[in-house]
DNA sequence: GTGAAAGCGCTAACAG
DNA sequence: CTGTTAGCGCTTTCAC
């Protein structure tokens, strides 16, 4: 008992052209949500099969492995798909094939340009290989990760991207149990869970300290945001300063995570007494993010502190503001896009490569040999006016 | 199933990379939990049922309607779940129940604070009602929306959030066919597809023009980013100026979307000849985003143009930079969080309310009566130093 | 309060 | 190249 009420037409078939004809288009223009009930549910693969005069399996092949279908059948089936407005049900397909064609990505925030960039590139590469990306925002709270991972595993992602390399035991247990490829980004650790694409945050701090020292600074200050990796960068900086036996100012109370301009301003204001007294030595300031750095610079100039004459500032992240504000300020750049790309490539390699008919396989990035568990992405200090 | 090991990691970072060891990092995973049974595959509901000595259906009830299970059974089943590390398979559950417990949200970008905020609140409310949010980033390109919507409908979301109110016919057809609740945010239109939560962008521009006029400005300039709604705001502004018979400067070539600080700087630099000549009248500038406004202000001051003495600037969005930079600048604020909340509430109402055991039903926001198809969210001009 | 049977819509694994 | 037969793991529906 099949009676098709009002067919929906005119969807764009993947890889196909527009289908001009639309048999019996919707009669009543309005009623946005009524379409489904009347005819007896949504159109499914058997409806298409029937309309095209083939078996359901053939329709499935048209959708998934079109090169295994004769051209004539292909055309007939595609016509039927377009005519009926068939949208495949990946829930059913996923249950059957045990592949969800979905990759979950857990990030602390999407507000930071670096993560936004990374995500964009990660998604683009995966989409090209016919995977959808499900984005999960974990925030910076401890303990928020495990429930989030648990809830997403419920959808049986084919792979997982995690931010950071330290996870609660509960999270590790979940990942373990899931048995899917996992890539950790944005950090590297001696004990990767599976694959990693990132860099050593303490090294960044040490490098900035070295950079300042090379310019003869004797007095240093670190302003790290309240998240783990920001603290690592700050600690790398401070450790290097201490190791050199140079003066390290004590920062004010802990800053928030994620960082803000305002937090940078307030922190600098709190430090002012120790930076601006008569005869004070030049101080070299390392902020764990460009937002903090911009805030610090803003406040310093308002207080009449010369930048970089009395206070040199280096940020982190190479956000647009670091190069587009006046003065542009020095910062550390990490190629977020590359991290996204490399993470996607690592996952795809494990998933068996692209599964769509893409002309271009996943190129191995930047001469780095993927296949190992761990890729370190370089960072660079960008010298601008403030140091 | 899962194989680890083998491989070479580590590229060198400029900061002074060490890292040579890797050894048996992935060895002895410590078996945090007996998640995977020795037998084969992942643990499923029948395994839990068997372990607890009940029928699979009972386990399902424990998970979905625990109040319909006796306390004793509940405890026994929950123990079994924990012991086996069972993670329910929502793909199977979704196929069976025809509910995916997933809501898809299509936004042009996650990089703008306003969208990030809106998304956060939207997700939080939905998660509390036991729905996961799948975020799709459409960008600002025409024609990108339909394929994206098509691909996500494949997963049978229970509802959809769309940004903007104008969609290609292909998109509308898809939404129509899906037969699910749809909420359009961030804009209102005379012909909503289903529900809307937003505001009239042209009205914003008109309000800013009125605000400037009230201060006696006679000369106006609008700098809109290249996306549709930014142009609407600009057009609302320009139309109001023209209607009052006042002078409206011609803006330079079209700006990009999404907007950037750099674009604001460049646009203002291009306008300089018409703003800074001797005896020039004060000009009132409306930027379609705070990033543009910040760039314009930066460039104006660099050029020695007094802000607000010679150039008054009003942005849009109330981004942190508008209040935390020096000087803080005037802008228009829209409560992105409220949009997210209201959108979530509208959808949840249609989905039958929270389905989790939440103590708090969806509160109707801010005295606005939901249930109509259209909610207008207020906006406000925030007066700061630059006007 | 609990269980048994019958699919949900699709695809793997085989035929032909 | 195309079709047939069985499920995928869960929930619906109805008994008990």
PDB file of N, CA, C and O in Angstrom, chain A residues 58-80:
ATOM      1  N   UNK A  58      20.250  -1.987  -5.191  1.00  0.00           N
ATOM      2  CA  UNK A  58      20.801  -1.226  -6.308  1.00  0.00           C
ATOM      3  C   UNK A  58      20.762   0.274  -6.020  1.00  0.00           C
ATOM      4  O   UNK A  58      21.688   1.013  -6.345  1.00  0.00           O
ATOM      5  N   UNK A  59      19.703   0.688  -5.390  1.00  0.00           N
ATOM      6  CA  UNK A  59      19.633   2.095  -4.995  1.00  0.00           C
ATOM      7  C   UNK A  59      20.764   2.406  -4.017  1.00  0.00           C
ATOM      8  O   UNK A  59      21.448   3.421  -4.127  1.00  0.00           O
ATOM      9  N   UNK A  60      20.961   1.493  -3.103  1.00  0.00           N
ATOM     10  CA  UNK A  60      22.042   1.673  -2.140  1.00  0.00           C
ATOM     11  C   UNK A  60      23.374   1.811  -2.868  1.00  0.00           C
ATOM     12  O   UNK A  60      24.209   2.647  -2.524  1.00  0.00           O
ATOM     13  N   UNK A  61      23.554   0.999  -3.876  1.00  0.00           N
ATOM     14  CA  UNK A  61      24.807   1.074  -4.635  1.00  0.00           C
ATOM     15  C   UNK A  61      24.929   2.402  -5.367  1.00  0.00           C
ATOM     16  O   UNK A  61      26.015   2.975  -5.438  1.00  0.00           O
ATOM     17  N   UNK A  62      23.864   2.865  -5.902  1.00  0.00           N
ATOM     18  CA  UNK A  62      23.903   4.153  -6.591  1.00  0.00           C
ATOM     19  C   UNK A  62      24.404   5.237  -5.643  1.00  0.00           C
ATOM     20  O   UNK A  62      25.182   6.105  -6.009  1.00  0.00           O
ATOM     21  N   UNK A  63      23.969   5.125  -4.411  1.00  0.00           N
ATOM     22  CA  UNK A  63      24.347   6.131  -3.423  1.00  0.00           C
ATOM     23  C   UNK A  63      25.792   5.955  -2.933  1.00  0.00           C
ATOM     24  O   UNK A  63      26.505   6.937  -2.716  1.00  0.00           O
ATOM     25  N   UNK A  64      26.197   4.717  -2.748  1.00  0.00           N
ATOM     26  CA  UNK A  64      27.479   4.483  -2.081  1.00  0.00           C
ATOM     27  C   UNK A  64      28.618   4.058  -3.000  1.00  0.00           C
ATOM     28  O   UNK A  64      29.765   4.413  -2.757  1.00  0.00           O
ATOM     29  N   UNK A  65      28.297   3.282  -3.993  1.00  0.00           N
ATOM     30  CA  UNK A  65      29.341   2.831  -4.907  1.00  0.00           C
ATOM     31  C   UNK A  65      28.831   2.926  -6.345  1.00  0.00           C
ATOM     32  O   UNK A  65      28.639   1.919  -7.019  1.00  0.00           O
ATOM     33  N   UNK A  66      28.627   4.166  -6.798  1.00  0.00           N
ATOM     34  CA  UNK A  66      28.003   4.390  -8.101  1.00  0.00           C
ATOM     35  C   UNK A  66      28.773   3.754  -9.259  1.00  0.00           C
ATOM     36  O   UNK A  66      28.174   3.420 -10.293  1.00  0.00           O
ATOM     37  N   UNK A  67      30.061   3.536  -9.061  1.00  0.00           N
ATOM     38  CA  UNK A  67      30.837   2.967 -10.167  1.00  0.00           C
ATOM     39  C   UNK A  67      30.566   1.479 -10.355  1.00  0.00           C
ATOM     40  O   UNK A  67      31.060   0.870 -11.286  1.00  0.00           O
ATOM     41  N   UNK A  68      29.785   0.918  -9.458  1.00  0.00           N
ATOM     42  CA  UNK A  68      29.455  -0.501  -9.628  1.00  0.00           C
ATOM     43  C   UNK A  68      28.053  -0.680 -10.195  1.00  0.00           C
ATOM     44  O   UNK A  68      27.442  -1.727 -10.052  1.00  0.00           O
ATOM     45  N   UNK A  69      27.562   0.393 -10.779  1.00  0.00           N
ATOM     46  CA  UNK A  69      26.213   0.338 -11.331  1.00  0.00           C
ATOM     47  C   UNK A  69      26.281   0.783 -12.790  1.00  0.00           C
ATOM     48  O   UNK A  69      27.040   1.694 -13.121  1.00  0.00           O
ATOM     49  N   UNK A  70      25.524   0.146 -13.618  1.00  0.00           N
ATOM     50  CA  UNK A  70      25.557   0.510 -15.039  1.00  0.00           C
ATOM     51  C   UNK A  70      25.008   1.917 -15.223  1.00  0.00           C
ATOM     52  O   UNK A  70      24.161   2.382 -14.457  1.00  0.00           O
ATOM     53  N   UNK A  71      25.496   2.552 -16.244  1.00  0.00           N
ATOM     54  CA  UNK A  71      25.125   3.945 -16.478  1.00  0.00           C
ATOM     55  C   UNK A  71      23.628   4.128 -16.624  1.00  0.00           C
ATOM     56  O   UNK A  71      23.067   5.116 -16.141  1.00  0.00           O
ATOM     57  N   UNK A  72      23.013   3.193 -17.298  1.00  0.00           N
ATOM     58  CA  UNK A  72      21.573   3.311 -17.533  1.00  0.00           C
ATOM     59  C   UNK A  72      20.809   3.254 -16.203  1.00  0.00           C
ATOM     60  O   UNK A  72      19.975   4.117 -15.900  1.00  0.00           O
ATOM     61  N   UNK A  73      21.115   2.242 -15.413  1.00  0.00           N
ATOM     62  CA  UNK A  73      20.466   2.096 -14.104  1.00  0.00           C
ATOM     63  C   UNK A  73      20.721   3.326 -13.240  1.00  0.00           C
ATOM     64  O   UNK A  73      19.815   3.852 -12.583  1.00  0.00           O
ATOM     65  N   UNK A  74      21.954   3.745 -13.275  1.00  0.00           N
ATOM     66  CA  UNK A  74      22.360   4.903 -12.494  1.00  0.00           C
ATOM     67  C   UNK A  74      21.431   6.080 -12.777  1.00  0.00           C
ATOM     68  O   UNK A  74      20.870   6.698 -11.852  1.00  0.00           O
ATOM     69  N   UNK A  75      21.242   6.344 -14.042  1.00  0.00           N
ATOM     70  CA  UNK A  75      20.424   7.490 -14.438  1.00  0.00           C
ATOM     71  C   UNK A  75      18.980   7.299 -13.968  1.00  0.00           C
ATOM     72  O   UNK A  75      18.362   8.211 -13.424  1.00  0.00           O
ATOM     73  N   UNK A  76      18.490   6.104 -14.166  1.00  0.00           N
ATOM     74  CA  UNK A  76      17.099   5.831 -13.809  1.00  0.00           C
ATOM     75  C   UNK A  76      16.890   6.028 -12.304  1.00  0.00           C
ATOM     76  O   UNK A  76      15.952   6.681 -11.855  1.00  0.00           O
ATOM     77  N   UNK A  77      17.811   5.474 -11.553  1.00  0.00           N
ATOM     78  CA  UNK A  77      17.687   5.563 -10.099  1.00  0.00           C
ATOM     79  C   UNK A  77      17.829   7.017  -9.635  1.00  0.00           C
ATOM     80  O   UNK A  77      17.079   7.489  -8.784  1.00  0.00           O
ATOM     81  N   UNK A  78      18.765   7.698 -10.219  1.00  0.00           N
ATOM     82  CA  UNK A  78      18.954   9.092  -9.812  1.00  0.00           C
ATOM     83  C   UNK A  78      17.742   9.939 -10.136  1.00  0.00           C
ATOM     84  O   UNK A  78      17.377  10.842  -9.374  1.00  0.00           O
ATOM     85  N   UNK A  79      17.129   9.640 -11.235  1.00  0.00           N
ATOM     86  CA  UNK A  79      15.884  10.340 -11.560  1.00  0.00           C
ATOM     87  C   UNK A  79      14.840  10.088 -10.482  1.00  0.00           C
ATOM     88  O   UNK A  79      14.166  11.006 -10.005  1.00  0.00           O
ATOM     89  N   UNK A  80      14.731   8.835 -10.109  1.00  0.00           N
ATOM     90  CA  UNK A  80      13.733   8.488  -9.088  1.00  0.00           C
ATOM     91  C   UNK A  80      14.037   9.194  -7.774  1.00  0.00           C
ATOM     92  O   UNK A  80      13.140   9.717  -7.103  1.00  0.00           O
TER      93      UNK A  80
END
